[in-house]
Each structure stands twice: as C-alpha cells, then as structure tokens.
XYZ file of C-alpha atoms in Angstrom:
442
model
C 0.000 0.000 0.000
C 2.946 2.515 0.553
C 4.225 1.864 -2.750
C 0.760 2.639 -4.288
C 0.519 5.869 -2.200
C 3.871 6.939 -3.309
C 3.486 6.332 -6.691
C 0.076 8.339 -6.371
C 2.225 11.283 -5.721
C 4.047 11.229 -8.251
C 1.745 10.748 -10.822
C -0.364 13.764 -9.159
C 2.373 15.692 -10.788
C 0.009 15.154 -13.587
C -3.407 16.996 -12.690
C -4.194 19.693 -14.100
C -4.836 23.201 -12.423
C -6.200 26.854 -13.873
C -5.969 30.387 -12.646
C -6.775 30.325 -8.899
C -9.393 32.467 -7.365
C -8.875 35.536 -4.836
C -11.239 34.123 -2.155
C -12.977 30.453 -1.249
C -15.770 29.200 0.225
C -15.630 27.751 4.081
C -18.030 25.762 5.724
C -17.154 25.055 9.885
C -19.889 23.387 11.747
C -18.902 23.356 15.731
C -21.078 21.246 18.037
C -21.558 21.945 21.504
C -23.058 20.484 24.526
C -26.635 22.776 24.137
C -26.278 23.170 20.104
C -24.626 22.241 16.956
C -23.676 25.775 14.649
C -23.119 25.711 11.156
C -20.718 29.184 9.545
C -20.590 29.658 6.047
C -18.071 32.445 5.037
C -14.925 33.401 2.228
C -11.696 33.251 3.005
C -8.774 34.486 1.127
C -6.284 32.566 -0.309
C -3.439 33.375 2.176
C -5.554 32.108 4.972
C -6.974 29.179 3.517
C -4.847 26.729 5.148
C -5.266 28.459 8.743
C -8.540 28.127 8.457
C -8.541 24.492 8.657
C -5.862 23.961 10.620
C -5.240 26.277 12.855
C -6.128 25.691 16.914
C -9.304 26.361 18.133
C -10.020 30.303 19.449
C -10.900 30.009 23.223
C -14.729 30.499 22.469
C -14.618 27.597 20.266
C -12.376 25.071 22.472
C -15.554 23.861 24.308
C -16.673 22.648 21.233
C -16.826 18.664 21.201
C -16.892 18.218 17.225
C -15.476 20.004 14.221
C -16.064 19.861 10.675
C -13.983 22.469 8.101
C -15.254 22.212 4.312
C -13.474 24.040 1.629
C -14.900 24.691 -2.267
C -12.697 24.472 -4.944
C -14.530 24.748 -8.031
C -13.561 23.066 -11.501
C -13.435 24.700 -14.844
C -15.532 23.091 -18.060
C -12.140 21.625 -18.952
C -11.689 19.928 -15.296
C -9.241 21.932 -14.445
C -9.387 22.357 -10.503
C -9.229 27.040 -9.736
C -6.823 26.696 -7.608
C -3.061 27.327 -7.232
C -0.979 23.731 -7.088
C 1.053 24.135 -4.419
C -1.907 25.768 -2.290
C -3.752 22.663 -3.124
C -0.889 20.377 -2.134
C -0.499 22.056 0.891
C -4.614 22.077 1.700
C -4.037 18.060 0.966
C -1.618 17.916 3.685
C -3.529 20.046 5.945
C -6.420 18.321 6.140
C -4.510 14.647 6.408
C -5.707 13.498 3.029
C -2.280 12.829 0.733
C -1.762 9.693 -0.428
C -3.706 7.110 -2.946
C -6.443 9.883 -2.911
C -4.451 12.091 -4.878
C -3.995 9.347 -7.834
C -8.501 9.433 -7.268
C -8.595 12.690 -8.076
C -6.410 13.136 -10.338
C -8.886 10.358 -12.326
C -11.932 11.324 -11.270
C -13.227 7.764 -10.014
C -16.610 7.113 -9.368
C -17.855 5.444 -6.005
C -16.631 5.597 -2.262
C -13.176 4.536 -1.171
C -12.328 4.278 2.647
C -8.305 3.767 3.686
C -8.324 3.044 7.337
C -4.144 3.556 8.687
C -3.559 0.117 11.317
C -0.773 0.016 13.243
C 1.347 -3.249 13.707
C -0.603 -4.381 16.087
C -3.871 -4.245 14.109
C -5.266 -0.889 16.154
C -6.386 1.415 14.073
C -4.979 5.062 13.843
C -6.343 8.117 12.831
C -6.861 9.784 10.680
C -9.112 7.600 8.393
C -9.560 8.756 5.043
C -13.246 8.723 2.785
C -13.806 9.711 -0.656
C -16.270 9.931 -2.893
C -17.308 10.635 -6.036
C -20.568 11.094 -7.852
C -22.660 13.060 -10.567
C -22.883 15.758 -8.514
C -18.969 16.235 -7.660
C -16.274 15.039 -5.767
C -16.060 15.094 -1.938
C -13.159 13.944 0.391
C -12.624 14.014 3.956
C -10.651 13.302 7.243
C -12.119 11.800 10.208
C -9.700 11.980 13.381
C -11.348 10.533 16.250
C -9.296 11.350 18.475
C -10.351 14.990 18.177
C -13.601 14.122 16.231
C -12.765 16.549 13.659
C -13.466 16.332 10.543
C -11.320 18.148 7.685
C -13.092 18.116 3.873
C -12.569 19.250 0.413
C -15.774 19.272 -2.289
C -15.245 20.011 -5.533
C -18.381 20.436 -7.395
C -19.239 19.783 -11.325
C -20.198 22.006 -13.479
C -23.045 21.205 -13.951
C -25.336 17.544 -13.166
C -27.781 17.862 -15.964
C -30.141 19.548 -13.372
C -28.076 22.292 -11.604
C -24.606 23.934 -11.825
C -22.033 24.040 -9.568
C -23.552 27.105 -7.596
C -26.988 25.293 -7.080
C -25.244 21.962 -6.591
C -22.563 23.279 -3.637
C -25.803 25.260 -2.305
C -28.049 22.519 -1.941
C -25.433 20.115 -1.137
C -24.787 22.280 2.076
C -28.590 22.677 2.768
C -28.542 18.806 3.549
C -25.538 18.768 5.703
C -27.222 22.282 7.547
C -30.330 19.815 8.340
C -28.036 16.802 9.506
C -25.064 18.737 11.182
C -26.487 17.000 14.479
C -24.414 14.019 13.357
C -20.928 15.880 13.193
C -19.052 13.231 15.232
C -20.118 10.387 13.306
C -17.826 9.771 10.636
C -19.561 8.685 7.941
C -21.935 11.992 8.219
C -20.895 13.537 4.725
C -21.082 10.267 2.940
C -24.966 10.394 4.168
C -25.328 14.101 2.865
C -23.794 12.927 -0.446
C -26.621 10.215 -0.298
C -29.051 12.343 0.342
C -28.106 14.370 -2.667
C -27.856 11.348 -4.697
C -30.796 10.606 -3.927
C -32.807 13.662 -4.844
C -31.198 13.632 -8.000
C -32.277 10.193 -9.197
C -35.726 11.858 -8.578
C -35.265 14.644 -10.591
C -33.692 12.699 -13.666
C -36.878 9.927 -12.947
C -39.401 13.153 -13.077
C -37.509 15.144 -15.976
C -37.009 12.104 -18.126
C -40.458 10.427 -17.711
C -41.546 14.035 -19.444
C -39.517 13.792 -22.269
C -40.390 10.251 -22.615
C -44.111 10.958 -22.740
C -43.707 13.638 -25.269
C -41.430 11.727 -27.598
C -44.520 8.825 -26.974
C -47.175 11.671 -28.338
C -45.525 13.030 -30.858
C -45.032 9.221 -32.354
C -48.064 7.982 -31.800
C -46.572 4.861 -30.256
C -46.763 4.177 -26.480
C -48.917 5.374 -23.944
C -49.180 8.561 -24.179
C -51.093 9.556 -27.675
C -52.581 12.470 -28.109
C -55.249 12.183 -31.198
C -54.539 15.434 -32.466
C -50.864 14.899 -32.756
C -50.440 15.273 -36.273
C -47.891 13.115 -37.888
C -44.213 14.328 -38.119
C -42.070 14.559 -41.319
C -38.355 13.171 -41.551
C -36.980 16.616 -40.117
C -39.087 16.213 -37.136
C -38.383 12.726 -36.573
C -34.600 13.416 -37.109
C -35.148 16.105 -34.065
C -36.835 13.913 -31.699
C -34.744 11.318 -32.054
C -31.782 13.396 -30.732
C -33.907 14.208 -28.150
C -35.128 10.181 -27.012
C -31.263 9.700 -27.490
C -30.355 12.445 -24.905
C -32.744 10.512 -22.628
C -31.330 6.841 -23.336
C -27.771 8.005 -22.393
C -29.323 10.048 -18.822
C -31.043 7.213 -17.981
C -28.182 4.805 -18.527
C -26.446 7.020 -16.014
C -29.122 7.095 -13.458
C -29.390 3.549 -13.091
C -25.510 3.909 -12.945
C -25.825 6.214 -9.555
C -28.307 4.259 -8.214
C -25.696 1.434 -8.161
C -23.450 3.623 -6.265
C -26.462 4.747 -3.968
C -26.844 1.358 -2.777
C -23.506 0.468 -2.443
C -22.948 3.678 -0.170
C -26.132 2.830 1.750
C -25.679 -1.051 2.548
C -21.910 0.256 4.072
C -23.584 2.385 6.542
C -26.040 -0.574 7.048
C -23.919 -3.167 7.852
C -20.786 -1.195 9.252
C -20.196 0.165 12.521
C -18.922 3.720 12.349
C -15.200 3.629 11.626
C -12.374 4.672 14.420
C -14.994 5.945 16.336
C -16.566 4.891 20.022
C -18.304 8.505 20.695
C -21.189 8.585 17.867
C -22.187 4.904 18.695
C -25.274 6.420 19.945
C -25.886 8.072 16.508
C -25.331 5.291 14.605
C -28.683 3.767 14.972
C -30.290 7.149 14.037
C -28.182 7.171 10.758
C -28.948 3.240 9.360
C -32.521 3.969 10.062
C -32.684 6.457 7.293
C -30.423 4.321 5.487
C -32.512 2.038 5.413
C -35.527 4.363 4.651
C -33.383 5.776 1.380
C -32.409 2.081 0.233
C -35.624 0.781 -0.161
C -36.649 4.093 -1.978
C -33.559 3.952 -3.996
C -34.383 0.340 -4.936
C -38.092 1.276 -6.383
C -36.539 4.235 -7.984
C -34.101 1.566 -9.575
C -37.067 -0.277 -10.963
C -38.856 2.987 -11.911
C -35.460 3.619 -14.530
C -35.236 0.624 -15.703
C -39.277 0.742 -17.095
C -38.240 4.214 -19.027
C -35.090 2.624 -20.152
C -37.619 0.297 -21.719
C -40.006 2.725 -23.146
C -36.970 5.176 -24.275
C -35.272 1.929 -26.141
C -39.193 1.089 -27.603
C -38.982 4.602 -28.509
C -35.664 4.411 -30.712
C -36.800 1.397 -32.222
C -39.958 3.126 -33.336
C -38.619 6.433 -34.633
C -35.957 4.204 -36.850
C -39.018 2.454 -38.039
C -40.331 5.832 -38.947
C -37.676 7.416 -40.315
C -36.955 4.160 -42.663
C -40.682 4.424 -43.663
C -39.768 8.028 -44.421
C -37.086 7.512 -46.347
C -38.483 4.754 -48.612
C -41.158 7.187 -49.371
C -38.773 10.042 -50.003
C -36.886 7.344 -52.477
C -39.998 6.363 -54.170
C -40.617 9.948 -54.861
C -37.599 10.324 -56.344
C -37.645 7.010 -58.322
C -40.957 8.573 -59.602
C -40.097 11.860 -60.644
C -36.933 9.962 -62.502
C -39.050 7.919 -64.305
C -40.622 11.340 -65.886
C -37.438 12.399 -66.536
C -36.711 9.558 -68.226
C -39.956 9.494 -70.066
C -39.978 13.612 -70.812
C -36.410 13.032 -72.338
C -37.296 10.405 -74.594
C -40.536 12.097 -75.930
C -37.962 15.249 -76.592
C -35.836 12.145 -78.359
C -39.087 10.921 -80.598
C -40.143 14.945 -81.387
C -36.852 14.931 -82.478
C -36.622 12.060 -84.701
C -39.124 14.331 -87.149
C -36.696 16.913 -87.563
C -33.202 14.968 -87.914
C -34.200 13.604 -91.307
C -35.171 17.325 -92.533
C -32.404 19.013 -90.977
C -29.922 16.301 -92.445
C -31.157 16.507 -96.120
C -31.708 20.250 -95.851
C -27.864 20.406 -94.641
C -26.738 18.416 -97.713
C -29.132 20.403 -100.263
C -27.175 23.697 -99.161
C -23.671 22.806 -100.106
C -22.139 24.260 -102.298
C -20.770 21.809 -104.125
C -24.424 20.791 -105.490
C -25.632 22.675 -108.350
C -29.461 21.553 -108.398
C -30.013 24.268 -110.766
C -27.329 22.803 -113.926
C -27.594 19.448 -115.714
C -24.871 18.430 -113.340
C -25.901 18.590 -110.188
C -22.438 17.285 -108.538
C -18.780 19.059 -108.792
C -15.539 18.145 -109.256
C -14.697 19.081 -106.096
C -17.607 17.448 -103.931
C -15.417 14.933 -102.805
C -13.716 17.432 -100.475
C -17.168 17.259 -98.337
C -16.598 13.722 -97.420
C -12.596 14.036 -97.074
C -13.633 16.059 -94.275
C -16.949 14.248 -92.628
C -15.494 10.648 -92.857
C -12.686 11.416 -90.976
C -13.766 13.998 -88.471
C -16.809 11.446 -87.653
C -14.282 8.724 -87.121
C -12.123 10.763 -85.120
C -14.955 11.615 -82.704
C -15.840 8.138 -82.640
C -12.510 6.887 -81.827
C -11.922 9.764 -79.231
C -15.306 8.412 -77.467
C -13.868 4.937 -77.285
C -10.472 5.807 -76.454
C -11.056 8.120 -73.142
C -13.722 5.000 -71.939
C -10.688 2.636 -72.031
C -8.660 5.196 -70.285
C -11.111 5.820 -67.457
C -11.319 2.293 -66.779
C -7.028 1.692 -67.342
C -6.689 4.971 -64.821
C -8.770 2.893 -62.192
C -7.109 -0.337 -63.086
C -3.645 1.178 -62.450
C -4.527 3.023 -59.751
C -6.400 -0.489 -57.752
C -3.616 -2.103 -58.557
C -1.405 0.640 -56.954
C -3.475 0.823 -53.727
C -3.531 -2.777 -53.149
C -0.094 -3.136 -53.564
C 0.482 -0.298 -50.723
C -1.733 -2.622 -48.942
C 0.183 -5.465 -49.303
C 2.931 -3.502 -48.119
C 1.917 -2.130 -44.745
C 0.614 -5.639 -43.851
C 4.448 -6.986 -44.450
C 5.824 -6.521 -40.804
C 9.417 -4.701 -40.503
C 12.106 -4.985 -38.119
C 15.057 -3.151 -37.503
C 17.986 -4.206 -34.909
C 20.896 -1.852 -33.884
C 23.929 -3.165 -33.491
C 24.687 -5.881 -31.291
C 21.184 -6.331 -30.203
C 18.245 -8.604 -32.099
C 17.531 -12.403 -32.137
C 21.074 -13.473 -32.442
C 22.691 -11.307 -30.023
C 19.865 -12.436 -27.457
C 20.790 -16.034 -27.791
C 24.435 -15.147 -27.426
C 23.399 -13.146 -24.032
C-alpha cells in the first residue's frame, strides 16, 4: 500500500490546475453540549490553510466536534481554480495525501475508505473517505481522536439539473439539516446520499416528461394524443436526438443508483469507523439508510421501465424514419421515371426533324448545283474528305477516353492494393549488437 501511495504522488504531478481564485468558500460546523452551529463564510487565499488547521479560538475550544469544508470549483475543462502548491499544501492540511491524490487526479466514481492500522492491528487516525458522484467530488478526514473532521468538495459544473452554484448550495442545505451528526464519521457520505438521492428523482421526473412527449408526438406508447399530427423526416430526425439524450441520462441514473446502494448497505452493515463517541448516533443514521435504500431500490425499478419505453422509442422512430425515407426514395424514383420518359418524348419529337435538318444540310452545299444538268462538282469529294474522318475521329476519341477511365482505375487499384500489401508486411530493424542473435548469445 505505501508503494501505491507513493506512486500516487508522483503521478499527481500530472493533474491539471487553472488560474486560482482571490477568495474560497468555508463551511465550519462546531457542536456543543446545548447546540450544533453551522458558519458559512470566504476566506482568502493566504488564509486558507489556517482556516482548517489552525487551533481552536478560546470560544470555540468547548466545542466537542469540528467539521472544516473548503470549495474548490472546476473549470468546463476539469481543471481544478486553484493554485498547485496551495492545493498540495490544503491536501496535507487536512490529512488526506496519499492514494487519494492518484482518485482525483482520475476522477473515479464510487466511495473509497483507507483506514491507517498500526502493527498491532489498532487502528490510527486519521481515516480517510472519498467519494465521487454526478454531482462532484467530496473527500474528507475523520480523526477521532479529536472528532474533527477536515473536507474538500469540488463540485461539477453542472449535473444535468443544476450547476455548480446550485449543486454546492443545496449540497450544504442537507448537511445544515443533519449537522447533528458531526461526530459520526460517515456523516458527509450520508449528505452525499441524500443528494444522490434527490437527484435520481429529478432525472426519474424530468425524463419520464420527455419520454411521454417523444410517446405523443409518435403515436406509439402510452401517451397519444389524437390530435398529434404526424411528423415529417426533419421532425423525426429532431426527436430522435432528443429520445437519445434521454437513453444516455437514464443509462447514467441507473448507474448512480448502483453507487447509492452500495454507499447505503456500508452504513447498514458497518459500525462507524475509528470511532466509540457517535455509537449512539449510529442507529439514528442506518434507520434512514434504510428508509433511502428501499426508496432507492423502487426508484431503480422505476429507470429501468423508461429505459424500456426510451429503447421502444428508438426502435420506433428508426421504423419511422426508414418508412420516411423509402417514401422520399420512391418519390424520387418517380419523378426519374418522368425524366426519363420527358427526355425520350424530346428524343421521338426529335426524330421528325433529324431527317429534314440532315437533307436540308446536304441540299445547301455548295458543291451541289441543283439548278445545272450536273448537279455534282468536281470538287464534292472534299465534303466527305472532311466528314469521314472527323466522324471517325470523334468516334474513336469516345472509345479511347472510356478505355482510359477504366485503365486509370485499373492502375490506380492495382497501386493501392499493392500499398496494402505492403503495410501488412511486418518490418524490423535491430541496432547493433542487439536482435535475435545477439539475445541467444546473451
């Protein structure tokens, strides 16, 4: 394991960062014997890392919990807004270098949990949570020995239903309503649930919509509307980006919900990490667990039924849009055919006048006296020294660039599929004193 959290490091050197900003967002929640207080304030740069790990003011040391949470938002290109070697240090600070820089730096989905042990199988503090979900990325710090609780979030852009402003605000409305459970460890893995949770809603809510009006405007499914008149190959084309959009959103719902029970049966069946104090919270905690799983699990099964219809739906509008286009085709292959048949009635008109033309032509040269006893010259023959070979010229040329269209496309086959034949034909190349020889010699 320390070889994995070393080489983590190292290939943190990797993660990209953009311009940092002047001031970030702090969340402290302090619980006391009466009450539990949640602060939400901006803190510059340069006293960031105080913030979160600097001793307790004497106002504050009767406090029996801490929890410090610091924003960092991401740019559309990932990139995390904050200096590196502020974030490196903020890593340290709140306990939370090793393998979970090598997360990050990957963005992996789901929850990890690295609990320290001493040699004799005791664990130490702190232990170390992460997760990561639709909605952002959250890691934290859980020292029990303190019971404080040091966290970074790092918010998406956006999670197809907010951005990162509505996301990091509502995110910190659900830890506001469960900051009673401070010193339990696993408190901001339940928020993140929570969260999770609400958004699977959403999706099921926004998607079932979208579904219904893709089902109306097709006139296959459940929802038809009679009046819906029937759409043309441009509409269809639309829509079908649109049941599309929906195929891939639901594929990644019933992707979170995965993760949502997978968070949700570790709270159920483990006891809260490193921790003796928030025993008596625990019970509290799996019995909403429990309460989210089972709704989690009909959600699940709600999904999966508009994964059905949207796939029904796909199905359908190919259907359509293959009816659409074999129509279109027919069309085409129809107003052909009168193209065909215009240009050969302009052929048969023709036919009258070729015969007049030709003979009215050969009545105008001049080498045709039809006036004089002797109607052809001496010199008539000149006419056909000119026709004969000018028509077989023309007839030749005709001939002549056919069998060079089809020798240009002979050569030029028989060049590409000898380049072919070529880049199949494996090369090697051995420098000196190295190859198969040299091996055997070695």
């Amino acid at each position: 394991m320390d070889g994995l959290q070393e080489q983590a490091k190292d290939l943190f050197q990797n993660q990209r960062f953009a311009a940092p900003t002047a001031r970030y967002s702090l969340v402290e929640i302090f619980q006391y014997q009466a009450s539990t207080e949640l602060h939400h304030k901006s803190v510059l740069a340069r006293d960031l890392l105080d913030s979160v790990n600097c001793a307790a003011p004497p106002q504050l040391r009767s406090a029996a919990a801490r929890l410090y949470l610091v924003k960092i938002d991401r740019n559309n290109a990932g990139q995390l807004q904050i200096a590196k070697q502020l974030f490196l240090d903020l890593l340290h600070a709140c306990r939370l270098e090793g393998y979970v820089q090598y997360l990050i730096e990957h963005e992996s989905y789901g929850l990890q949990h690295f609990t320290s042990t001493t040699t004799s199988g005791n664990p130490r503090n702190p232990d170390i949570f992460y997760i990561n979900t639709v909605s952002g990325m959250l890691l934290w710090s859980y020292d029990n020995s303190s019971v404080t609780t040091r966290a970074i979030f790092m918010p998406r852009n956006s999670n197809s239903v907010f951005d990162n402003v509505n996301i990091f605000n509502a995110f910190l409305s659900t830890l506001d309503h469960q900051k009673d459970f401070i010193n339990y460890p696993w408190l901001l893995q339940f928020v993140c649930v929570i969260e999770l949770c609400r958004w699977l809603d959403l999706i099921h809510g926004f998607e079932l919509q979208r579904i219904r009006l893709v089902e109306e405007q097709t006139r296959h499914g459940s929802w038809i509307s009679e009046s819906q008149e029937k759409l043309d190959l441009q509409q269809l084309t639309e829509v079908s980006q649109s049941v599309g959009f929906s195929v891939s959103a639901l594929a990644n719902a019933v992707r979170h919900v995965h993760i949502a029970l997978e968070l949700l049966s570790i709270d159920i069946s483990s006891p809260p990490p490193s921790a003796t104090s928030s025993q008596s919270k625990a019970e509290l905690v799996r019995e909403a667990t429990r309460l989210l799983s089972r709704q989690v699990h009909y959600r699940k099964l709600d999904l999966e039924y508009l994964q059905e219809r949207s796939k029904n739906q796909v199905s359908i509008i190919f259907s359509l849009i293959s009816q659409k286009s074999t129509a279109t085709s027919l069309e085409i292959a129809s107003s052909s055919k009168n193209d065909s048949s215009s240009m050969k009635v302009l052929a048969f008109m023709t036919m009258f006048f070729l015969p007049g033309t030709f003979f009215a032509t050969l009545f105008a040269v001049p080498s045709l006296h039809w006036t004089e006893d002797r109607i052809i010259s001496d010199r008539f023959w000149i006419y056909w020294v000119f026709t004969l070979p000018c028509t077989l010229l023309l007839v030749l040329g005709y001939k002549g660039w056919t069998h060079i269209a089809k020798f240009r496309e002979m050569v030029l086959s028989w060049l590409n599929l000898s380049k072919t034949k070529n880049d199949m034909i494996p090369t090697q190349t051995f420098k000196s004193g190295t190859g198969p020889i040299s091996d055997l010699n070695d």
